[in-house]
Short mmCIF file of C-alpha atoms in Angstrom, two decimals:
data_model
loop_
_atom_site.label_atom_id
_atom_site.label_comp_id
_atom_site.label_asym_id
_atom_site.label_seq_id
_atom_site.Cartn_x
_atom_site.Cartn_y
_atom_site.Cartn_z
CA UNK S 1 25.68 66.81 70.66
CA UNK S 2 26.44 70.33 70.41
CA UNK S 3 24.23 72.97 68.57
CA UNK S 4 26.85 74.18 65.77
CA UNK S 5 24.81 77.56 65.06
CA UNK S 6 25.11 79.17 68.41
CA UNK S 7 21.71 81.32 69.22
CA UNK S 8 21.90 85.02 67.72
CA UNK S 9 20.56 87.50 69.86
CA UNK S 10 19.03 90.59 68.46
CA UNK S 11 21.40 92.77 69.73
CA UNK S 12 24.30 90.80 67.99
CA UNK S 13 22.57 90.56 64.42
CA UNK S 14 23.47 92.83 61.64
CA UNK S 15 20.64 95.08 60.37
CA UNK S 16 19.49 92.54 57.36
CA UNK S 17 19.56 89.86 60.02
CA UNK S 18 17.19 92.18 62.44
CA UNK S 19 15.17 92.55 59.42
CA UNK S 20 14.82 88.96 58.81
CA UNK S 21 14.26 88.32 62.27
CA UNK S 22 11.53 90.62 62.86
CA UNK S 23 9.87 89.65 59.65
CA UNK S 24 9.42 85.83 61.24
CA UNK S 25 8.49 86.97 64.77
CA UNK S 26 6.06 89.26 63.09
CA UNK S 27 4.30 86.63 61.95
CA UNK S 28 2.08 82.99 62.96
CA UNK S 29 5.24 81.68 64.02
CA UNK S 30 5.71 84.55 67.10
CA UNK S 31 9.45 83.37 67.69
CA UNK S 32 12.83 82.02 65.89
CA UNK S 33 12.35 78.24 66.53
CA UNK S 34 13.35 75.13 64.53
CA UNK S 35 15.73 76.15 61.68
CA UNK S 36 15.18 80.08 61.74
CA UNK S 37 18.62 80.93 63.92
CA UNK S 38 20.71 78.85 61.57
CA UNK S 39 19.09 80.48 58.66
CA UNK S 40 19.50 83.83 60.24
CA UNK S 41 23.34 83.56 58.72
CA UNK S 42 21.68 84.27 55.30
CA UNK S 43 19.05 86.46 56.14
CA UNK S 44 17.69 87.17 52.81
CA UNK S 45 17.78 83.34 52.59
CA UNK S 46 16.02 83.04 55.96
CA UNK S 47 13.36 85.91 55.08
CA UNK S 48 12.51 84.17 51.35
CA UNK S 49 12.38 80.40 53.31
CA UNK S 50 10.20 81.78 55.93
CA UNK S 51 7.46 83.46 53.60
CA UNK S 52 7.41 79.66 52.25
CA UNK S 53 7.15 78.17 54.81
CA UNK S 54 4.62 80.62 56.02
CA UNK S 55 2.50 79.63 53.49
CA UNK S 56 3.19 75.89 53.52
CA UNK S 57 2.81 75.38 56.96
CA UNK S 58 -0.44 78.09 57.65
CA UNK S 59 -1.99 78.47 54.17
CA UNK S 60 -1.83 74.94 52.64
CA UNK S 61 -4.84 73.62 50.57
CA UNK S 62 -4.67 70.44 52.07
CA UNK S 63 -6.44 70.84 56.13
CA UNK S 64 -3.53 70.42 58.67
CA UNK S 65 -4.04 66.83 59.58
CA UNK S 66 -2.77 65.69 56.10
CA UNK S 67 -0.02 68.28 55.92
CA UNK S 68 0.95 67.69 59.11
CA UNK S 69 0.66 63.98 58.03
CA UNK S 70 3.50 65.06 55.26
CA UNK S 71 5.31 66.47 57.57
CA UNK S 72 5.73 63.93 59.77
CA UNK S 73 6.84 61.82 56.18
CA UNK S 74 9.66 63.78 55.61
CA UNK S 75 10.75 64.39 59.36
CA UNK S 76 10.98 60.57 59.40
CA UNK S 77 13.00 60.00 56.28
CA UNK S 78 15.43 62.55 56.78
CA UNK S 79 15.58 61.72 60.63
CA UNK S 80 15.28 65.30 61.44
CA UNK S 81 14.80 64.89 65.20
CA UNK S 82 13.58 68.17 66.25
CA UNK S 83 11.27 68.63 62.99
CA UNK S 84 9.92 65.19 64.34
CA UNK S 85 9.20 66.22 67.89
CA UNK S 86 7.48 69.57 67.03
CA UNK S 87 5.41 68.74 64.03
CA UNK S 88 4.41 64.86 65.94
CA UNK S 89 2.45 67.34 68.80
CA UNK S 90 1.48 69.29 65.88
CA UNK S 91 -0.01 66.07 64.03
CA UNK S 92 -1.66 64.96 67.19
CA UNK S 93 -3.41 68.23 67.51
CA UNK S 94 -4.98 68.15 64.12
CA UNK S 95 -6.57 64.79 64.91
CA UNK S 96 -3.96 62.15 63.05
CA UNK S 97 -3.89 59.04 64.80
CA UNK S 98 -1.14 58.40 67.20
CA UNK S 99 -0.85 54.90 65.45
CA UNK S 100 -0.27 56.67 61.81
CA UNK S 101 2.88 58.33 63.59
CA UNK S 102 4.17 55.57 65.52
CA UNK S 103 4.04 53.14 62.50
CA UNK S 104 5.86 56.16 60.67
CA UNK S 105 8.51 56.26 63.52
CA UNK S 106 9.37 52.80 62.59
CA UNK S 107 9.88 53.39 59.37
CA UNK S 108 6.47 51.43 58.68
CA UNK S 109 3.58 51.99 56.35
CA UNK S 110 0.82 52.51 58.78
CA UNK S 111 -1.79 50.08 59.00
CA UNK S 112 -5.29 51.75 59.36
CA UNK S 113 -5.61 55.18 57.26
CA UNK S 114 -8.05 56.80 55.77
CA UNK S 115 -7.84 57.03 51.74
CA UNK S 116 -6.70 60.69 52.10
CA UNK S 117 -4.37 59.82 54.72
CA UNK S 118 -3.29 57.00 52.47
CA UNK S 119 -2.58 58.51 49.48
CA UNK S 120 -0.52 61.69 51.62
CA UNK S 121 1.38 58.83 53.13
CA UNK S 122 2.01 57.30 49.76
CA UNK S 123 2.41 60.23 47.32
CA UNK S 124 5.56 61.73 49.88
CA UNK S 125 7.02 58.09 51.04
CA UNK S 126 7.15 57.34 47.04
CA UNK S 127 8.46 61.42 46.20
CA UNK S 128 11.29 61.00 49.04
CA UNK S 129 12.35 57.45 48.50
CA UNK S 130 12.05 56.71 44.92
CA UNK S 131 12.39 61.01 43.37
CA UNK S 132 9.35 60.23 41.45
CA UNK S 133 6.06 59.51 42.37
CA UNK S 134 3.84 56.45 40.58
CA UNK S 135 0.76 56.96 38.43
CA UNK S 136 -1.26 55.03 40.99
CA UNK S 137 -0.19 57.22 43.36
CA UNK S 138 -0.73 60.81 41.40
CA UNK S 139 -4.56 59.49 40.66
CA UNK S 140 -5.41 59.11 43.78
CA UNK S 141 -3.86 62.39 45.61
CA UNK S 142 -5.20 64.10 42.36
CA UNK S 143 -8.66 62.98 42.55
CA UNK S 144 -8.64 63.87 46.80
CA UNK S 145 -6.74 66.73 46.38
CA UNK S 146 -6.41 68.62 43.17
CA UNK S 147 -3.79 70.00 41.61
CA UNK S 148 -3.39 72.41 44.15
CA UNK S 149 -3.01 69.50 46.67
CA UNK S 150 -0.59 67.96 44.62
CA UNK S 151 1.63 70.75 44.15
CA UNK S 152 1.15 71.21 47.99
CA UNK S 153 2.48 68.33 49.27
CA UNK S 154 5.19 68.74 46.61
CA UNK S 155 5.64 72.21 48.39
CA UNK S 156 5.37 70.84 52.06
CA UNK S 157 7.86 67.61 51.06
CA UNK S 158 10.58 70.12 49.52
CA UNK S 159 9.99 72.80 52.20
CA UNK S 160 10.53 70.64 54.69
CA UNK S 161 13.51 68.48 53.61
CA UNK S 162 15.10 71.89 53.47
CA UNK S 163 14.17 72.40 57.25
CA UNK S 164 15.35 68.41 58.32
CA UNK S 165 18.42 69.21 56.76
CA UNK S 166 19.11 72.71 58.26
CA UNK S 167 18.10 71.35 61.76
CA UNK S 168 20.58 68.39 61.68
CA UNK S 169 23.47 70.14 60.37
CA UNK S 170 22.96 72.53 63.08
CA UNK S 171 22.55 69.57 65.66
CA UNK S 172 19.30 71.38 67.02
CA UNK S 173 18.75 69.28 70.01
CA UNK S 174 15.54 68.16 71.36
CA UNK S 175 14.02 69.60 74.96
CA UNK S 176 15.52 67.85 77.73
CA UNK S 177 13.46 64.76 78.16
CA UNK S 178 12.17 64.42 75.25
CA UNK S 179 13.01 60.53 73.70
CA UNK S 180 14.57 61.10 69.86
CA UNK S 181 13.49 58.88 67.21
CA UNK S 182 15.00 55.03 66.81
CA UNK S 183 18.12 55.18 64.52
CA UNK S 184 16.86 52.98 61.85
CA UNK S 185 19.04 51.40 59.05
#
C-alpha cells in the first residue's frame, strides 16, 4: 500500500502550511508524525486539530494509562493501523497491561481490568459501537472520573476517530517490521 499524501517538505509548503507546521513542531509533539502531513493540505484545519489534540493527548484529566487505554479503543475499532502501533508503545509505557491490549486487538473485552480501566473500556466500546453510551456505563465513568473525565474520553474518542480516519485514507504505513493488526470481521 502506497501512502496517498506524499510527505511535504518545508521548503515545498505554502506560508499557512509553514505556519501550521511550525506551530506542531513547536510543540510536545517535536515533529509531523501520524496524521499531521495529510492534514497539512488544510493547514488552518491541521493547526485547529493539533491544538486539540494537544490538549487531548498531553493535558487530559484522565492520567495517561486510561487515555491511552481510549486510545487504543478507538485505534481498534476503526482499524487505524498506525494509530494502533504508536499509541500500543504509548499504552505500555503508562503501565496498561499488555493483556488489556492484546484482548483489544482481538476485538475482545479484556478479561482482568481494573474498575477504572473497566469503565474507559466500556464507556468508548459502547460510544463507538452503539453512538450512545448506557446509564450503567455513564455512572460508573462519572463517579471515577467526573464530568471532566467524561467529556474527556468523549474528547479523546472523537479526536481520535478523526486521526484513524485521516491515517487510513492516507494509507500511512507502519515501520518496516512492524506486524499490523488481524483484519477482523
Amino acid at each position: 500500500m502506497t501512502r496517498r499524501f506524499k510527505e511535504l517538505q518545508p521548503a515545498e509548503m505554502t506560508e499557512a502550511q509553514r505556519k501550521s507546521y511550525d506551530g506542531i513542531v513547536s510543540g510536545p509533539r517535536g515533529a509531523i508524525r501520524g496524521p499531521f502531513n495529510a492534514l497539512l493540505r488544510s493547514p488552518d484545519l491541521a493547526d485547529r486539530v493539533q491544538r486539540v489534540g494537544e490538549y487531548v493527548r498531553f493535558k487530559s484529566s484522565l492520567p495517561s494509562r486510561l487515555n491511552e487505554l481510549a486510545i487504543l479503543v478507538v485505534a481498534r475499532y476503526w482499524s487505524a493501523q498506525y494509530e494502533w502501533y504508536a499509541h500500543r508503545e504509548l499504552a505500555m509505557k503508562a503501565g496498561l497491561d499488555p493483556k488489556i491490549a492484546d484482548a483489544i486487538a482481538e476485538r475482545k473485552r479484556p478479561a482482568a481490568m481494573k474498575d477504572d480501566e473497566a469503565a474507559v473500556y466500556d464507556f468508548c466500546t459502547e460510544l463507538h459501537e452503539k453512538k450512545s453510551v448506557s446509564d450503567a456505563a455513564y455512572a460508573a465513568a462519572l463517579r471515577l472520573f467526573g464530568e471532566q473525565g467524561i467529556v474527556d474520553l468523549i474528547g479523546a474518542s472523537g479526536y481520535y476517530t478523526l486521526v484513524s480516519m485521516v491515517l487510513n485514507v492516507d494509507q500511512h504505513p507502519l515501520p518496516e517490521g512492524v506486524t499490523p493488526l488481524p483484519e477482523i470481521e
